Amino acid sequence: MADRTRLSAELLAALLDVQERTRVSLDDIELADALADRLLARRRDRLHLAAAT
């Protein structure tokens, strides 16, 4: 859970930086959380696949 929270925060900061914004919306938070979930799931899948071969 800590990894997901940390990644979500980093993604949110990057999103605001790229869009040159200083204020965050609920949509931004939800997008960062969803991206963090997907990225961590993909990482888990890659690790499981690597361990299986």
mmCIF file of C-alpha atoms in Angstrom:
data_model
loop_
_atom_site.group_PDB
_atom_site.id
_atom_site.type_symbol
_atom_site.label_atom_id
_atom_site.label_comp_id
_atom_site.label_asym_id
_atom_site.label_seq_id
_atom_site.Cartn_x
_atom_site.Cartn_y
_atom_site.Cartn_z
ATOM 1 C CA MET A 1 0.000 0.000 0.000
ATOM 2 C CA ALA A 2 2.833 2.407 0.756
ATOM 3 C CA ASP A 3 4.286 1.857 -2.718
ATOM 4 C CA ARG A 4 0.938 2.676 -4.306
ATOM 5 C CA THR A 5 0.492 5.823 -2.215
ATOM 6 C CA ARG A 6 4.004 7.006 -2.986
ATOM 7 C CA LEU A 7 3.630 6.302 -6.709
ATOM 8 C CA SER A 8 0.233 7.980 -6.810
ATOM 9 C CA ALA A 9 1.681 11.097 -5.189
ATOM 10 C CA GLU A 10 4.576 11.156 -7.645
ATOM 11 C CA LEU A 11 2.232 10.735 -10.603
ATOM 12 C CA LEU A 12 -0.003 13.506 -9.320
ATOM 13 C CA ALA A 13 2.965 15.844 -8.916
ATOM 14 C CA ALA A 14 4.178 14.999 -12.423
ATOM 15 C CA LEU A 15 0.717 15.603 -13.870
ATOM 16 C CA LEU A 16 0.533 19.040 -12.285
ATOM 17 C CA ASP A 17 4.086 19.833 -13.375
ATOM 18 C CA VAL A 18 3.486 18.836 -17.002
ATOM 19 C CA GLN A 19 0.270 20.837 -17.117
ATOM 20 C CA GLU A 20 1.933 23.747 -15.283
ATOM 21 C CA ARG A 21 -0.778 23.829 -12.631
ATOM 22 C CA THR A 22 -0.603 24.369 -8.896
ATOM 23 C CA ARG A 23 -4.111 23.248 -7.940
ATOM 24 C CA VAL A 24 -5.316 19.674 -7.898
ATOM 25 C CA SER A 25 -8.805 18.409 -8.680
ATOM 26 C CA LEU A 26 -10.550 15.265 -7.534
ATOM 27 C CA ASP A 27 -10.286 13.982 -11.112
ATOM 28 C CA ASP A 28 -6.507 14.460 -10.967
ATOM 29 C CA ILE A 29 -6.292 12.451 -7.740
ATOM 30 C CA GLU A 30 -8.473 9.674 -9.149
ATOM 31 C CA LEU A 31 -6.405 9.537 -12.350
ATOM 32 C CA ALA A 32 -3.129 9.336 -10.410
ATOM 33 C CA ASP A 33 -4.544 6.566 -8.203
ATOM 34 C CA ALA A 34 -5.788 4.586 -11.217
ATOM 35 C CA LEU A 35 -2.453 4.948 -12.993
ATOM 36 C CA ALA A 36 -0.573 3.846 -9.884
ATOM 37 C CA ASP A 37 -2.798 0.763 -9.593
ATOM 38 C CA ARG A 38 -2.223 -0.159 -13.224
ATOM 39 C CA LEU A 39 1.521 0.400 -13.115
ATOM 40 C CA LEU A 40 1.948 -1.690 -9.981
ATOM 41 C CA ALA A 41 -0.267 -4.461 -11.410
ATOM 42 C CA ARG A 42 1.817 -4.522 -14.586
ATOM 43 C CA ARG A 43 4.998 -4.685 -12.485
ATOM 44 C CA ARG A 44 3.606 -7.595 -10.435
ATOM 45 C CA ASP A 45 2.662 -9.417 -13.647
ATOM 46 C CA ARG A 46 6.151 -8.939 -15.081
ATOM 47 C CA LEU A 47 7.765 -10.189 -11.864
ATOM 48 C CA HIS A 48 5.503 -13.254 -11.745
ATOM 49 C CA LEU A 49 6.228 -13.996 -15.383
ATOM 50 C CA ALA A 50 9.969 -13.643 -14.856
ATOM 51 C CA ALA A 51 9.841 -15.918 -11.814
ATOM 52 C CA ALA A 52 7.894 -18.563 -13.769
ATOM 53 C CA THR A 53 10.534 -18.816 -16.512
#
